[in-house]
Short mmCIF file of C-alpha atoms in Angstrom, two decimals:
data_model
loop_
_atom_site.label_atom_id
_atom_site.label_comp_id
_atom_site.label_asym_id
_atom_site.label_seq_id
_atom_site.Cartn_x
_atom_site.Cartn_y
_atom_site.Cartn_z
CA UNK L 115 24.57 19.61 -64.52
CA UNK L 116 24.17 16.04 -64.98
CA UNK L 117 27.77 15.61 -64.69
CA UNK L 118 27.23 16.85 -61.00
CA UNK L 119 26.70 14.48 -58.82
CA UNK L 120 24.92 15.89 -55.53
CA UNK L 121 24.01 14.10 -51.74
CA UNK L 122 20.29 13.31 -51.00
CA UNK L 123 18.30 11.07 -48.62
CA UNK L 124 16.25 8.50 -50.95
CA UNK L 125 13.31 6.15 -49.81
CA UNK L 126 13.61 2.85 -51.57
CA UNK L 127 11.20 1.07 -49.16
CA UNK L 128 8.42 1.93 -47.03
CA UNK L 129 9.50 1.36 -43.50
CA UNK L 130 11.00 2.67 -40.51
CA UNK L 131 13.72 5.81 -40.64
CA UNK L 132 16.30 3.03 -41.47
CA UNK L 133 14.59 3.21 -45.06
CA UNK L 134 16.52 6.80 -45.33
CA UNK L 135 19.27 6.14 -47.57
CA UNK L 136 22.32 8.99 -48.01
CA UNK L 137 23.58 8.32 -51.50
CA UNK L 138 24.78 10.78 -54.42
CA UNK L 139 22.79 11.04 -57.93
CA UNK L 140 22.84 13.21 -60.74
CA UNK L 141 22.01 17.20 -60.32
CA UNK L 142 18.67 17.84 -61.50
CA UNK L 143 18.11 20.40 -63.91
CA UNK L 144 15.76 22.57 -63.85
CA UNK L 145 12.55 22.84 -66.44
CA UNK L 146 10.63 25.74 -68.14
CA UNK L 147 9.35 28.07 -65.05
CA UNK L 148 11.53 26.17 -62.76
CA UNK L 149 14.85 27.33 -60.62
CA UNK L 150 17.19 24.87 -59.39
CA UNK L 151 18.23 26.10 -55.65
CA UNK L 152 21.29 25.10 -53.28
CA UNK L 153 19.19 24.45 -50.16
CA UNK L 154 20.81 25.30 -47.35
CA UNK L 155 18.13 23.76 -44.74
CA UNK L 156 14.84 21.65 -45.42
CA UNK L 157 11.85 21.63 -43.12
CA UNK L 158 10.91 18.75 -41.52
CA UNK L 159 7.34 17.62 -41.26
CA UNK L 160 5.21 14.76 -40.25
CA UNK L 161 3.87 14.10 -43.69
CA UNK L 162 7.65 13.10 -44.52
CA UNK L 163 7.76 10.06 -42.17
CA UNK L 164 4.07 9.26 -43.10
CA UNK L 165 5.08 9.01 -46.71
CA UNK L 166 8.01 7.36 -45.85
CA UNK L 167 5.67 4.49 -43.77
CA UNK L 168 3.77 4.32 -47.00
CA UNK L 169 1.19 6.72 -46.77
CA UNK L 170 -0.16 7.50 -50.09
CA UNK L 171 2.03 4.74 -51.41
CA UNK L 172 4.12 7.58 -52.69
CA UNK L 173 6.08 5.95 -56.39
CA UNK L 174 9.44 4.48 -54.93
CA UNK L 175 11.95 5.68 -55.25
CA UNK L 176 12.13 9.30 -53.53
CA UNK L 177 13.61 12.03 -51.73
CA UNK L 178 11.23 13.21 -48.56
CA UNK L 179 10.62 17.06 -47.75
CA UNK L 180 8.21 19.36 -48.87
CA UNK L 181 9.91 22.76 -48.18
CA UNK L 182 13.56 24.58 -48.34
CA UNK L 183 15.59 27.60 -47.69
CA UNK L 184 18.63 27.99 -49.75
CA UNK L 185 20.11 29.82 -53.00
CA UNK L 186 19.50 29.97 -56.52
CA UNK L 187 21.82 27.92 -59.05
CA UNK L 188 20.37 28.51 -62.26
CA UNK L 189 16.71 28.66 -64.05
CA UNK L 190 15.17 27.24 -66.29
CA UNK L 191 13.29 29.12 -69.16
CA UNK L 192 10.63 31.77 -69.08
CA UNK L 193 11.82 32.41 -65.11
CA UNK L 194 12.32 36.19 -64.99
CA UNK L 195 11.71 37.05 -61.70
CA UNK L 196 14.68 35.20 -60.21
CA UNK L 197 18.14 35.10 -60.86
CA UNK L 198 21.53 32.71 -59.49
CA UNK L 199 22.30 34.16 -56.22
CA UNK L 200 19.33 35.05 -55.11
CA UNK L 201 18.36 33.71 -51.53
CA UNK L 202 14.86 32.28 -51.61
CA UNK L 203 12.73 29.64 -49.46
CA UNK L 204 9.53 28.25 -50.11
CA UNK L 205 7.62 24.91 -51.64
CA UNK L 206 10.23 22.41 -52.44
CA UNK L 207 9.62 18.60 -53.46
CA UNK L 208 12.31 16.59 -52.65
CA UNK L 209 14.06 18.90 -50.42
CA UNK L 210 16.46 16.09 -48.20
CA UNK L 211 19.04 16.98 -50.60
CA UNK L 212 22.06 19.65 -51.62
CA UNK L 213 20.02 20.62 -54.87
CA UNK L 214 16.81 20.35 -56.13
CA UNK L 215 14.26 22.24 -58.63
CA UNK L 216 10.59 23.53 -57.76
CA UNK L 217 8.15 26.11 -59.73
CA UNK L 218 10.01 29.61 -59.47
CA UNK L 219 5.90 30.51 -58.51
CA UNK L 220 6.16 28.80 -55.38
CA UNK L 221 9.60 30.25 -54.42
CA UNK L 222 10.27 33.73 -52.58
CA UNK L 223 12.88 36.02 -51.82
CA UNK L 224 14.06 35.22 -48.40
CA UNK L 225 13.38 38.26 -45.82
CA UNK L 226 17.04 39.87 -44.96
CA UNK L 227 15.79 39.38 -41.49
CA UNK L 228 15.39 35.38 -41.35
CA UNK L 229 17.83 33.10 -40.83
CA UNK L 230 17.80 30.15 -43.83
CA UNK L 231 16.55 27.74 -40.51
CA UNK L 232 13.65 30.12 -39.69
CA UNK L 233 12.77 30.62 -43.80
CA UNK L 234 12.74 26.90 -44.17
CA UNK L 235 10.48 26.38 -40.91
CA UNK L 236 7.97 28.86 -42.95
CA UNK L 237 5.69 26.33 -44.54
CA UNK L 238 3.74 26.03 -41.28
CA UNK L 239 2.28 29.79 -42.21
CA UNK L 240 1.02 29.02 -45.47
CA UNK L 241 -0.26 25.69 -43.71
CA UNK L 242 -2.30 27.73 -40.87
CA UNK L 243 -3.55 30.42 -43.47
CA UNK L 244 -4.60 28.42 -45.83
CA UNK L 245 -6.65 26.66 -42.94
CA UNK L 246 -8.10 29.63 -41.33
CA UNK L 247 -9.15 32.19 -44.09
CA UNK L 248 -9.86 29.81 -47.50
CA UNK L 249 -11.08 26.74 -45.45
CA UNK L 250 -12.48 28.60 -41.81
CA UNK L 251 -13.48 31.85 -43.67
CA UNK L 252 -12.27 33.28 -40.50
CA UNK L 253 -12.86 37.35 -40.27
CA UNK L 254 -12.24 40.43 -37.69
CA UNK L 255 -13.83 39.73 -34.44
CA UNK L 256 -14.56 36.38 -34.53
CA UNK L 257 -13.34 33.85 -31.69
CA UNK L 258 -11.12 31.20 -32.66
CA UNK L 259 -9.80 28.54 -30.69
CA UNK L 260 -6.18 27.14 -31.62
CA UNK L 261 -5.28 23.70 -30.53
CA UNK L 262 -1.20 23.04 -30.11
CA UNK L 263 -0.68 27.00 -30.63
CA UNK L 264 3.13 26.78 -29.72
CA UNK L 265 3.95 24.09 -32.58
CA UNK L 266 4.78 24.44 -36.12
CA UNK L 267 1.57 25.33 -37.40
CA UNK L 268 -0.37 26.64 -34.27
CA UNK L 269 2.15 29.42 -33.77
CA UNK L 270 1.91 30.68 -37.09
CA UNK L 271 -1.92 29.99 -36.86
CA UNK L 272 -2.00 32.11 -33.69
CA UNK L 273 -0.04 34.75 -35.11
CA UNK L 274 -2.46 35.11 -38.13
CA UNK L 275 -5.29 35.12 -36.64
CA UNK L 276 -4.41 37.86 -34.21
CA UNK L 277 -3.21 40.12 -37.21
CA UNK L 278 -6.70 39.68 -38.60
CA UNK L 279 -8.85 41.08 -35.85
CA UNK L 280 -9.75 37.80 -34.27
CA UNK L 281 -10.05 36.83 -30.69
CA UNK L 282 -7.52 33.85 -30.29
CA UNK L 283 -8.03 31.42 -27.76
CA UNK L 284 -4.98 28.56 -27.66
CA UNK L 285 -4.36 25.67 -25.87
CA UNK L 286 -0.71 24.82 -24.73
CA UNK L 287 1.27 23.22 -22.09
CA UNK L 288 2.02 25.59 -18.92
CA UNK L 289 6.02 26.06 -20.06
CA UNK L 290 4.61 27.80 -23.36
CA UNK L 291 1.65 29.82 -21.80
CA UNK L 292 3.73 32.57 -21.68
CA UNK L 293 5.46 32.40 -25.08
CA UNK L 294 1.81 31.64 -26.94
CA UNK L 295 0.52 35.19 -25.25
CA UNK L 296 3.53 36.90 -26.41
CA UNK L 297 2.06 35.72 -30.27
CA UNK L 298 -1.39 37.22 -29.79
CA UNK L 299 -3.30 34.58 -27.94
CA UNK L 300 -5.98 36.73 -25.42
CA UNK L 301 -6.36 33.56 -23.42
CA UNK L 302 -3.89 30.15 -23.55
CA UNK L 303 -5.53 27.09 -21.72
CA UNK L 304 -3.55 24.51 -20.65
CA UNK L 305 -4.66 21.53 -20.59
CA UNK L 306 -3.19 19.28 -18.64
CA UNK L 307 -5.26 21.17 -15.67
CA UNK L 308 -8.62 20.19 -16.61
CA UNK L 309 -10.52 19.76 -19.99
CA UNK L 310 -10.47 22.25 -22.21
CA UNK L 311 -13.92 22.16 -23.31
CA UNK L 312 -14.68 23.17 -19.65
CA UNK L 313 -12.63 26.26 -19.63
CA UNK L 314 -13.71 27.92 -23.61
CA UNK L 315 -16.84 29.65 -24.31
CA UNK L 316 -18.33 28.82 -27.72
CA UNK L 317 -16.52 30.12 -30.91
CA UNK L 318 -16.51 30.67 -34.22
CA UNK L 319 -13.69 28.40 -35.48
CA UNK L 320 -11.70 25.81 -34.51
CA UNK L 321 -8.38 24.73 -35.85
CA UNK L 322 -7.64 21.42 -35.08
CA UNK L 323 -3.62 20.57 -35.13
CA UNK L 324 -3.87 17.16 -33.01
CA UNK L 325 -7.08 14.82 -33.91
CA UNK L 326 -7.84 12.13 -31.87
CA UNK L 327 -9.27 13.11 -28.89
CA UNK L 328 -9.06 15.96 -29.19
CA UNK L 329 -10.63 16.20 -31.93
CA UNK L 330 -13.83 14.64 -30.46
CA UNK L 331 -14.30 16.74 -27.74
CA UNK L 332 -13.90 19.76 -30.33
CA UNK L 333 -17.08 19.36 -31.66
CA UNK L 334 -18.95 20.94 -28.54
CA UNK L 335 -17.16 24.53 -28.21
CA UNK L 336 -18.06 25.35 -31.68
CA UNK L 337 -21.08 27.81 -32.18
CA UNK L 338 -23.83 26.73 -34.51
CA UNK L 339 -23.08 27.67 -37.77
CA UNK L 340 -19.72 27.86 -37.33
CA UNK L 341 -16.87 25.45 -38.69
CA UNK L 342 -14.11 23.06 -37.60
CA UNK L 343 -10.98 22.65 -39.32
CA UNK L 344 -8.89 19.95 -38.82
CA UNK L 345 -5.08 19.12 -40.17
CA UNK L 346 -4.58 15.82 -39.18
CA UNK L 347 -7.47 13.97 -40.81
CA UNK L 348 -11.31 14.09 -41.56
CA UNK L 349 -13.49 15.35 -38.82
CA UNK L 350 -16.88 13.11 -38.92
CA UNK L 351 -19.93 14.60 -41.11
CA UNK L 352 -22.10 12.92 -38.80
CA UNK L 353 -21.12 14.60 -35.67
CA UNK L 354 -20.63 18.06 -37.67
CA UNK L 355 -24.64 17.48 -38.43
CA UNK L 356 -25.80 16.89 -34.94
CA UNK L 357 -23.68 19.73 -33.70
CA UNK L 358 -25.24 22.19 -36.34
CA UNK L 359 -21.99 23.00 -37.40
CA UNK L 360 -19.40 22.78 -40.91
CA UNK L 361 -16.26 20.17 -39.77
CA UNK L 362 -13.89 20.13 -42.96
CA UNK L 363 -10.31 19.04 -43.69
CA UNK L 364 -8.13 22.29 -44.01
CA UNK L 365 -4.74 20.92 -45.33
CA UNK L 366 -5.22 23.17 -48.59
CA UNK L 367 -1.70 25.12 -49.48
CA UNK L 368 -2.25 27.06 -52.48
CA UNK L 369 -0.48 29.59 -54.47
CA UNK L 370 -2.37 32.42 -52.65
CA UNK L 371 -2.12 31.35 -49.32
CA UNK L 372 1.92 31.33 -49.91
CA UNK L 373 1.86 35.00 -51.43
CA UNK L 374 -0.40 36.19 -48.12
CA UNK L 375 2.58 34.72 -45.86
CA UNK L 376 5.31 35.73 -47.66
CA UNK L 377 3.90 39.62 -47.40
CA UNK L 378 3.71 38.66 -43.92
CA UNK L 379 7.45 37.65 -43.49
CA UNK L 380 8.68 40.37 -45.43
CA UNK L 381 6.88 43.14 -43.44
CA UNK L 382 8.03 40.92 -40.05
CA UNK L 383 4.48 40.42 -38.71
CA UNK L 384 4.71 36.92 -38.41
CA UNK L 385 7.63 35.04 -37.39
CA UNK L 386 8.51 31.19 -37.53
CA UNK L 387 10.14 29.26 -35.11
CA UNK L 388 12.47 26.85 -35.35
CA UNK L 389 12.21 23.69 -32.44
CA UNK L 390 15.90 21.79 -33.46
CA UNK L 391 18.04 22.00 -35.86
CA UNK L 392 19.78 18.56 -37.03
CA UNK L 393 22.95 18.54 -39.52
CA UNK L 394 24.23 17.53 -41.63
CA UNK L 395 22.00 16.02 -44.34
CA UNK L 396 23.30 12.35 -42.99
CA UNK L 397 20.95 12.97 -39.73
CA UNK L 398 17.81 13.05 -41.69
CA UNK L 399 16.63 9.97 -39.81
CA UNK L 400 17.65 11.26 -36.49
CA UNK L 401 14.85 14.34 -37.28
CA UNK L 402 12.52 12.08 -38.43
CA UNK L 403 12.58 10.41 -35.40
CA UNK L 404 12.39 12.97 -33.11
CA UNK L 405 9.32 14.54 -35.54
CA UNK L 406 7.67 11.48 -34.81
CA UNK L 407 7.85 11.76 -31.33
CA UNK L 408 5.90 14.40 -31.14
CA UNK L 409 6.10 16.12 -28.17
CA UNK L 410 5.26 19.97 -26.68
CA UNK L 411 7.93 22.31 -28.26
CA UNK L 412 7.98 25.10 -29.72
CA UNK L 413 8.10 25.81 -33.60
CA UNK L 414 9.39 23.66 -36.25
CA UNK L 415 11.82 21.04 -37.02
CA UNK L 416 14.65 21.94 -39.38
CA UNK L 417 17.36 19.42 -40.72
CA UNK L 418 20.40 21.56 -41.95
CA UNK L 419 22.25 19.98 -44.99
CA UNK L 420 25.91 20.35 -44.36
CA UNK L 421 26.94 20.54 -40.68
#
């Protein structure tokens, strides 16, 4: 494999997209309990041109994107349960690129159903689980309140939450009202019409997908006792205390949370949704830009590696 050579997008800098360098280095190989995959698409997500600005201070070089669609190459030893050929999506480091390796444990077979677009735009569920049952303990009959429930996370989030029993509340903007019902929301605010603290009753749980302001004026609608879960950063102790309420970061994304979704996908309960599609791999900065944007749309950026 190291005779391959093989396109990616590398980070030598921390900057602006222009730091996104298309050049050609070795295939990897992959490891014990590892499977080296032909990705076909590669979600993009915010924490991509975060890291790329220097968040973290991520080591330098390296290739952005966190998650993948594509087709397995080869694996490396002790994998058993997949084989070359097999069409899988799931956690991917590194993922701007034709090839790459990840943990065969954080890879799944992708449904028959999905495109390779909509399996790589899939992280968002494992994202939104993770942040409503391990971190928000959510359970049947409880009232949740979803903030941004037509993006990449809040529509899988919405989706979730209704297939567990819960009462969804979700704010959107009025063009998605309708399509953020048709996921399971009972009631979908928007709110550009007035505040949405002055149109929600109390609830159990809030996810939090924006921050910011939004974020402050969260604190109120939550029952006491009950929790706030934010994505974006870390909600204030001292306001959680006044409010008699638990605030917590809920970016976990653990092994579980992945299985839970993938059942999900595979039984077509959930469904993700892809925003835009960019191609090929050479328009990596063109998604990152529009990612960082933001924006109202629906679903998930997806950047295609060959056009």
């Amino acid at each position: 494999m190291r005779d391959i050579h093989i396109p990616v997008i590398r980070v030598h800098a921390y900057g602006a997209s222009s730091q996104l360098t298309l050049e050609e280095i070795p295939s990897p190989v992959p490891g014990p309990g590892e499977v080296l995959i032909n990705i076909v698409a590669s979600g993009v997500n915010p924490i991509d041109w975060k890291l790329r600005e220097g968040f973290q201070q991520k080591p330098l070089p390296f290739i952005p994107g966190v998650e993948a669609a594509g087709v397995v190459i080869a694996v490396g030893e002790g994998v058993t349960d997949k084989k070359p050929g097999q069409e899988v999506y799931g956690a991917v480091d590194g993922s701007y690129a034709a090839c790459a390796v990840a943990p065969a444990a954080q890879l799944f077979p992708k449904p028959a159903h999905l495109s390779f677009e909509e399996a790589a735009a899939a992280g968002g569920g494992k994202t939104a689980w993770g942040a409503l049952f391990e971190v928000g303990q959510l359970v049947k009959g409880q009232r949740v309140l979803i903030h941004a429930g037509a993006g990449g996370v809040g529509s899988f989030a919405v989706q979730l939450a209704f297939n567990a029993g819960a009462y969804v509340i979700a704010t959107a903007s009025a063009e998605n009202i309708d399509f953020v019902t048709s996921l399971g929301a009972a009631e979908v605010i928007d709110y550009k019409v007035a505040p949405f603290e002055t149109q929600i009753a109390l609830v159990d749980l809030v996810l939090d997908t924006v921050g910011g302001d939004t974020l402050e004026r969260s604190y109120q609608l939550v029952k006491p006792g009950g929790v706030l879960v934010c994505l974006v950063g870390m909600p204030s102790a001292e306001k959680a205390a006044a409010a008699g309420i638990r605030a917590v970061w809920g970016g976990t994304k653990t092994i579980h949370a992945m299985r839970e979704v993938a059942k999900l996908l595979e039984k077509g309960l959930i469904t993700p949704f892809v925003r835009k599609v960019f191609a090929p791999l050479s328009q990596a900065a063109a998604a990152q830009n529009y990612s960082q944007q933001g924006g109202k749309g629906r679903g998930k950026i997806v950047l295609r590696i060959e056009e």
